[in-house]
PDB file of C-alpha atoms in Angstrom:
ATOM      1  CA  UNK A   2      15.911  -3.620  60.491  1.00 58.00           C
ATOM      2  CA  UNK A   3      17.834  -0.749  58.409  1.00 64.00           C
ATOM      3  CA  UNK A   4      16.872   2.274  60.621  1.00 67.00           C
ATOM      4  CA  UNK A   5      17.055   0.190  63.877  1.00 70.00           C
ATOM      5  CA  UNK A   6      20.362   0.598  65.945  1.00 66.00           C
ATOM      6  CA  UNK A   7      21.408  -1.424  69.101  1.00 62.00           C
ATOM      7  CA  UNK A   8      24.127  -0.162  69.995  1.00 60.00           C
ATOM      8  CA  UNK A   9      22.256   2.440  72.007  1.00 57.00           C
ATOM      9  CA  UNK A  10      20.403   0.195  74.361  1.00 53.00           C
ATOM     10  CA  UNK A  11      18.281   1.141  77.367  1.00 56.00           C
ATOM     11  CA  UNK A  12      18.489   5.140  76.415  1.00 56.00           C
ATOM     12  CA  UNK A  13      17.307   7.252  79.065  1.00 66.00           C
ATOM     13  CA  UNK A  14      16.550  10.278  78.166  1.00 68.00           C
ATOM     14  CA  UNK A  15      15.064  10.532  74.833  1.00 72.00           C
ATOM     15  CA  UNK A  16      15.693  12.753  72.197  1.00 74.00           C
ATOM     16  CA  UNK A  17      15.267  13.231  68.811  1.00 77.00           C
ATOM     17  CA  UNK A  18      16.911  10.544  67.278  1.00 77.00           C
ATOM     18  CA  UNK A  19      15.870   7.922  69.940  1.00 78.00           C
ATOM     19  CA  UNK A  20      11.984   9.246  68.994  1.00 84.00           C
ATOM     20  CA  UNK A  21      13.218   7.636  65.335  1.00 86.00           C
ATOM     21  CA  UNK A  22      14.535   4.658  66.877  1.00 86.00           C
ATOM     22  CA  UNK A  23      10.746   4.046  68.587  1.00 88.00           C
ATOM     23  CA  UNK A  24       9.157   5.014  65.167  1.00 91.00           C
ATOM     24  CA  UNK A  25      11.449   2.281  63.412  1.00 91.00           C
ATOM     25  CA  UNK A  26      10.613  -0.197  66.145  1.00 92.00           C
ATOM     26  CA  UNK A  27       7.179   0.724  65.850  1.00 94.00           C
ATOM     27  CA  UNK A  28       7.209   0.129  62.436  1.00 94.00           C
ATOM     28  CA  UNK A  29       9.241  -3.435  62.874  1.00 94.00           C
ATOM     29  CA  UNK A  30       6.477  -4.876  65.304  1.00 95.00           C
ATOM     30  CA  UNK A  31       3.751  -3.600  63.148  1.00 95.00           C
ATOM     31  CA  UNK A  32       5.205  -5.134  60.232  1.00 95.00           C
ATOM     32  CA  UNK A  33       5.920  -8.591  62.535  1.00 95.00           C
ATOM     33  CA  UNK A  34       2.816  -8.412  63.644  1.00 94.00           C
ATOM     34  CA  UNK A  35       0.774  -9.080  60.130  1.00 94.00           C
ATOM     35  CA  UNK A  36       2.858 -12.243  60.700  1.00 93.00           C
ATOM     36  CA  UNK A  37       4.552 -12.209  56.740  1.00 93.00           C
ATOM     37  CA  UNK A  38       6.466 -15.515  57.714  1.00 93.00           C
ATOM     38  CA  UNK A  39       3.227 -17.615  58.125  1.00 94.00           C
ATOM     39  CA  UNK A  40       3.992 -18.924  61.500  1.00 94.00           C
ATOM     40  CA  UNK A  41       1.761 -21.396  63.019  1.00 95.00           C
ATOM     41  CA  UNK A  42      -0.046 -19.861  66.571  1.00 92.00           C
ATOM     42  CA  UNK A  43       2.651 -20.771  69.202  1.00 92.00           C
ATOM     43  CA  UNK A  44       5.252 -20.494  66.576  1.00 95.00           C
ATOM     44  CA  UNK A  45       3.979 -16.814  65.944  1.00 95.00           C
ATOM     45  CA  UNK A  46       3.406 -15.995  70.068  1.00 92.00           C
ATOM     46  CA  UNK A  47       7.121 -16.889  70.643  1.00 93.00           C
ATOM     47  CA  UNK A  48       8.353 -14.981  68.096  1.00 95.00           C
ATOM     48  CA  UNK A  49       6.455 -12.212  68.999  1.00 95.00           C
ATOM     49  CA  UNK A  50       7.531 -12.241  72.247  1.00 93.00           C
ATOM     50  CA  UNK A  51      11.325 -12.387  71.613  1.00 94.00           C
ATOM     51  CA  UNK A  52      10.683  -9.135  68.987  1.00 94.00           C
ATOM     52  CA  UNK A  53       8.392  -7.453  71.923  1.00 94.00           C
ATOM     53  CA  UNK A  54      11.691  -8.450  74.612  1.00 92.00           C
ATOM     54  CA  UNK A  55      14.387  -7.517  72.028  1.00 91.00           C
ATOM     55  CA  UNK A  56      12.591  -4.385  71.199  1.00 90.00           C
ATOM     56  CA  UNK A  57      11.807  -3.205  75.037  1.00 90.00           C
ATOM     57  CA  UNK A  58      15.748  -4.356  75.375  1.00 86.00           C
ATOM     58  CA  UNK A  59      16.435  -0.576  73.544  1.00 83.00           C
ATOM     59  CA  UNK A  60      13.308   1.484  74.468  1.00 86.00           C
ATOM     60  CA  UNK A  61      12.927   0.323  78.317  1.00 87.00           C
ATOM     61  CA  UNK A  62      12.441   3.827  78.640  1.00 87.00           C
ATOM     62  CA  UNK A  63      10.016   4.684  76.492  1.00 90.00           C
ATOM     63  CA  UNK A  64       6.098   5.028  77.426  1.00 91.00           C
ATOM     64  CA  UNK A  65       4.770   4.452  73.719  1.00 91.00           C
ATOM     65  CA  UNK A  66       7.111   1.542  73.468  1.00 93.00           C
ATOM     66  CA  UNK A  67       5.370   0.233  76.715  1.00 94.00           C
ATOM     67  CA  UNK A  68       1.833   1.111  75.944  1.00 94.00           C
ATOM     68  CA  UNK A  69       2.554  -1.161  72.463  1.00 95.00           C
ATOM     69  CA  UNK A  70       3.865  -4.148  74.374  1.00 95.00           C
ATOM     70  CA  UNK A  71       0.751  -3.574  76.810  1.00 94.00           C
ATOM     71  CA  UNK A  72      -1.820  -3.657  74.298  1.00 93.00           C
ATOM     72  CA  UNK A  73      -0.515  -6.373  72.374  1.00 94.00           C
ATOM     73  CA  UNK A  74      -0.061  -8.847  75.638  1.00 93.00           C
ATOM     74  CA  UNK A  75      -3.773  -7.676  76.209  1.00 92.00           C
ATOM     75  CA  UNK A  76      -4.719  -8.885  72.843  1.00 91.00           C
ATOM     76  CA  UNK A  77      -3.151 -12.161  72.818  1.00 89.00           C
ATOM     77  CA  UNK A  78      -3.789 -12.847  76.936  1.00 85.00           C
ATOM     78  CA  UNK A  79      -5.039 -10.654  79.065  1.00 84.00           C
ATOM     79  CA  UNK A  80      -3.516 -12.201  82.366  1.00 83.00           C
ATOM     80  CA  UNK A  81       0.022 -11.399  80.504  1.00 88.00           C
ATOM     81  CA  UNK A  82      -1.273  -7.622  79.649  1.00 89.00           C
ATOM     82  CA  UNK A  83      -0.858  -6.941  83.876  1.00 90.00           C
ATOM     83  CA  UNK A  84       2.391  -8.377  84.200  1.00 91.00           C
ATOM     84  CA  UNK A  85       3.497  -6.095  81.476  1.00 93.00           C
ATOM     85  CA  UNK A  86       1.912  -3.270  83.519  1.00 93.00           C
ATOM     86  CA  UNK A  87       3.573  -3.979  86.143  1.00 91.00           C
ATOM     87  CA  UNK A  88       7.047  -4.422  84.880  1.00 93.00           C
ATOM     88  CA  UNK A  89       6.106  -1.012  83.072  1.00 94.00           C
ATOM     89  CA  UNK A  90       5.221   0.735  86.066  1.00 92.00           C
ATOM     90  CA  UNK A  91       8.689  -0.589  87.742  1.00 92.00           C
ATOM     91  CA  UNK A  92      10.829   0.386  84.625  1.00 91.00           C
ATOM     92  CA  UNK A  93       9.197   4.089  84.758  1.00 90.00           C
ATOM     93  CA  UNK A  94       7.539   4.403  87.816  1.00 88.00           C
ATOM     94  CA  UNK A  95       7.606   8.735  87.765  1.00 87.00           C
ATOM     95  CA  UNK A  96       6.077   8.115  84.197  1.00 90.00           C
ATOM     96  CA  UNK A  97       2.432  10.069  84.524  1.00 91.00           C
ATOM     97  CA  UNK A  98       1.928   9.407  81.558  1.00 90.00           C
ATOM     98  CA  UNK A  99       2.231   5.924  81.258  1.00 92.00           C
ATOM     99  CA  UNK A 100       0.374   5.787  84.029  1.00 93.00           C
ATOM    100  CA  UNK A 101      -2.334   8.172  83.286  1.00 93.00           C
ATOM    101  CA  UNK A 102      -2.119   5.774  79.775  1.00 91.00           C
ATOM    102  CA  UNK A 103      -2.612   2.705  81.654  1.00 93.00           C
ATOM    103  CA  UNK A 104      -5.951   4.565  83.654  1.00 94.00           C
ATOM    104  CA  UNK A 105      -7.204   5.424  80.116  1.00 92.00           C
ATOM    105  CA  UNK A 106      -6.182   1.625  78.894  1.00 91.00           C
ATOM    106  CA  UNK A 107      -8.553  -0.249  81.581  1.00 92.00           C
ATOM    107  CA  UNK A 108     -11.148   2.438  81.108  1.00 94.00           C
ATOM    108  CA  UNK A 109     -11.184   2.080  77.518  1.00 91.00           C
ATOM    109  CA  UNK A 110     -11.152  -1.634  77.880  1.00 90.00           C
ATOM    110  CA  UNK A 111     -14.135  -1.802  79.655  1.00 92.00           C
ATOM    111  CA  UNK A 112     -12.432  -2.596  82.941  1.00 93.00           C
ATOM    112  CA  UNK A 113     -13.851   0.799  85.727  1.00 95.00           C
ATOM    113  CA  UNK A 114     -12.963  -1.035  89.302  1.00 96.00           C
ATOM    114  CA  UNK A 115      -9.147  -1.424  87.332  1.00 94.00           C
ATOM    115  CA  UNK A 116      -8.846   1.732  86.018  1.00 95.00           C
ATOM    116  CA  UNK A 117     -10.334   3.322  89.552  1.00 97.00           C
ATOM    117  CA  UNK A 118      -7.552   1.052  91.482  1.00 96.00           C
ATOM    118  CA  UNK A 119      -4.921   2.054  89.292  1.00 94.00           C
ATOM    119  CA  UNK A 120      -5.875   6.353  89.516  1.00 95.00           C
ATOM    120  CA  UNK A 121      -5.835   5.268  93.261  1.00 95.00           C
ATOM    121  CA  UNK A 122      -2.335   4.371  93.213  1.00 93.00           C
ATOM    122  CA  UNK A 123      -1.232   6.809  91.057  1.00 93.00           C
ATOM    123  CA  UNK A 124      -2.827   9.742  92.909  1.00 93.00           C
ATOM    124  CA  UNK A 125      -0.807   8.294  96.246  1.00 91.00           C
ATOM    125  CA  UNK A 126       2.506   7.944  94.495  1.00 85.00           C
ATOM    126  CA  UNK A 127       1.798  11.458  92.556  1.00 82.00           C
ATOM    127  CA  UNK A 128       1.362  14.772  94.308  1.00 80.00           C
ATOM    128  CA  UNK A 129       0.773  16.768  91.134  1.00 90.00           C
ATOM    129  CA  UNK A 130      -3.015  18.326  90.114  1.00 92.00           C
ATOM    130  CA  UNK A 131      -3.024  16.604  87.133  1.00 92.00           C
ATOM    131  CA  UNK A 132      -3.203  13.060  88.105  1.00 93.00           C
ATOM    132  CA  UNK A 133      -6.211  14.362  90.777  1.00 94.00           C
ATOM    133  CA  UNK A 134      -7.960  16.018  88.215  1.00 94.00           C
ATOM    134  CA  UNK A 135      -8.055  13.177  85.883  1.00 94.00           C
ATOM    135  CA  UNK A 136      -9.215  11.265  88.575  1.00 95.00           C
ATOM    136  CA  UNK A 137     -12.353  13.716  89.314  1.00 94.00           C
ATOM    137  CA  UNK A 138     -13.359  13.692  85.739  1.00 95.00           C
ATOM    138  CA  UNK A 139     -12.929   9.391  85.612  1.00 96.00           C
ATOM    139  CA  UNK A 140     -15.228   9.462  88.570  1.00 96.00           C
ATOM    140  CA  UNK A 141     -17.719  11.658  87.352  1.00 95.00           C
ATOM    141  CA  UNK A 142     -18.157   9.886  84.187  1.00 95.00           C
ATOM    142  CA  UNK A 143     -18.361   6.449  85.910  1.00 96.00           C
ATOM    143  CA  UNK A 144     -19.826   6.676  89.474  1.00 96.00           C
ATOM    144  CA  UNK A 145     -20.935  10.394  89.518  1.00 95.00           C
ATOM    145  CA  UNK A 146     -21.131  13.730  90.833  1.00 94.00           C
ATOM    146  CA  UNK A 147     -20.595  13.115  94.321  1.00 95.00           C
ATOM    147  CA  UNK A 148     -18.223  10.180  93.883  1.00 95.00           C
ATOM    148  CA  UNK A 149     -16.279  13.282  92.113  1.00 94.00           C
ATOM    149  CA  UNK A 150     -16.291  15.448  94.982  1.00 93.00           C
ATOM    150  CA  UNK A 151     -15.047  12.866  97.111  1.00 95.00           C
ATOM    151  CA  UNK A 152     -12.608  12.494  95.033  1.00 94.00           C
ATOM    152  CA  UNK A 153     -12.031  16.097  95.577  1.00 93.00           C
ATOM    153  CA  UNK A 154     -12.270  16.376  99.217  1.00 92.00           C
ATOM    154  CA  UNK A 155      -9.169  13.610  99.001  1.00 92.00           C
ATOM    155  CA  UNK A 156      -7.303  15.803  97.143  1.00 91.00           C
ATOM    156  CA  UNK A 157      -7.316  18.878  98.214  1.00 88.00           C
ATOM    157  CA  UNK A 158      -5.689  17.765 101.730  1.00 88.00           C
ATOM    158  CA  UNK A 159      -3.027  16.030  99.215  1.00 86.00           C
ATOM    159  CA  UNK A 160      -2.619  18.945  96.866  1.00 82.00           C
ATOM    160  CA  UNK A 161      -2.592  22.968  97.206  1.00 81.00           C
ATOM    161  CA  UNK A 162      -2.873  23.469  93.438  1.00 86.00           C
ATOM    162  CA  UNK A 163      -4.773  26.305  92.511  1.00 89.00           C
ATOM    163  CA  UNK A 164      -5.861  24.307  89.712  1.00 90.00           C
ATOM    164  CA  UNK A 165      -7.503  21.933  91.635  1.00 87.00           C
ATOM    165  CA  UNK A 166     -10.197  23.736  92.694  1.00 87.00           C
ATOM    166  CA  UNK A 167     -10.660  25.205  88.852  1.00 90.00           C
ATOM    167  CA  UNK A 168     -11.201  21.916  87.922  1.00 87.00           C
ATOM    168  CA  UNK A 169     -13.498  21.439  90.476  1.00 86.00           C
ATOM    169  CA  UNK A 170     -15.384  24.782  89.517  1.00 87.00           C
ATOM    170  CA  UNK A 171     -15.858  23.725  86.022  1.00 87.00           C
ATOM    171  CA  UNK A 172     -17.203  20.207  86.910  1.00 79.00           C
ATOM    172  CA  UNK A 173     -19.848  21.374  88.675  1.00 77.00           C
TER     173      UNK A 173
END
């Protein structure tokens, strides 16, 4: 609790020291989380939760700090996991990379049609190359070449990047 400060709740823009401040609570929820006080099951989940609330309370705005609360919900219950998505997405929702995290989260977690739905929505609310791109090479690896150049063909009507069609050079 030493290196943990609240007087500078919800920060916005993060810089230097606020990167400590996620580091510290980092390192708090890690440490809660070997559960040193012994806490029987619900007794533990509660408390958990408060430290998970209290912490997102000061980093609202930070991806990592979101990504941790996300992949602890998903460990405990998954149903809980997506409303923690979803109040992650609202809290940041020009975050790519808590959204390209949350892609890589379901697709890591076994969970394709998710992660496909969620590179959907992020390639409609995002009219970057990036997000398009990633999308291409999820496709390829899961459904295949041409699902890939479908994927493509979408997105070069949505985006002019030059980059785009690199990508799309070097896939095939």
């Amino acid at each position: 609790w030493s290196r943990i400060k609240t007087d500078n709740l919800s920060m916005h823009v993060l810089d230097s020291e606020d990167y400590e401040q996620v580091d510290a609570w980092t390192a708090f929820l890690d440490f809660e989380r070997a559960n040193p006080m012994q806490l029987e099951a619900p007794a533990f989940a509660a408390w958990m939760e408060r430290c998970l609330r209290r912490c997102l309370g000061c980093c609202q705005y930070s991806p990592d700090m979101w990504m941790y609360c996300i992949e602890y919900a998903y460990s405990v219950q998954k149903a809980e996991a997506m409303d923690v998505m979803e109040r992650a997405i609202a809290a940041l929702p020009n975050c790519l990379l808590l959204r390209v995290r949350i892609c890589e989260f379901f697709e890591a977690i076994g969970e394709v049609e998710k992660a496909d739905a969620e590179y959907r929505r992020l390639v409609k609310d995002c009219k970057i190359a990036v997000p398009w791109i990633m999308y291409q090479q999820f496709a390829r690896r899961h459904f295949g070449i041409q699902a890939a150049r479908d994927v493509f063909e979408r997105a070069r009507f949505s985006c002019k990047a030059p980059s785009l069609y690199v990508a799309a050079g070097r896939r095939e």
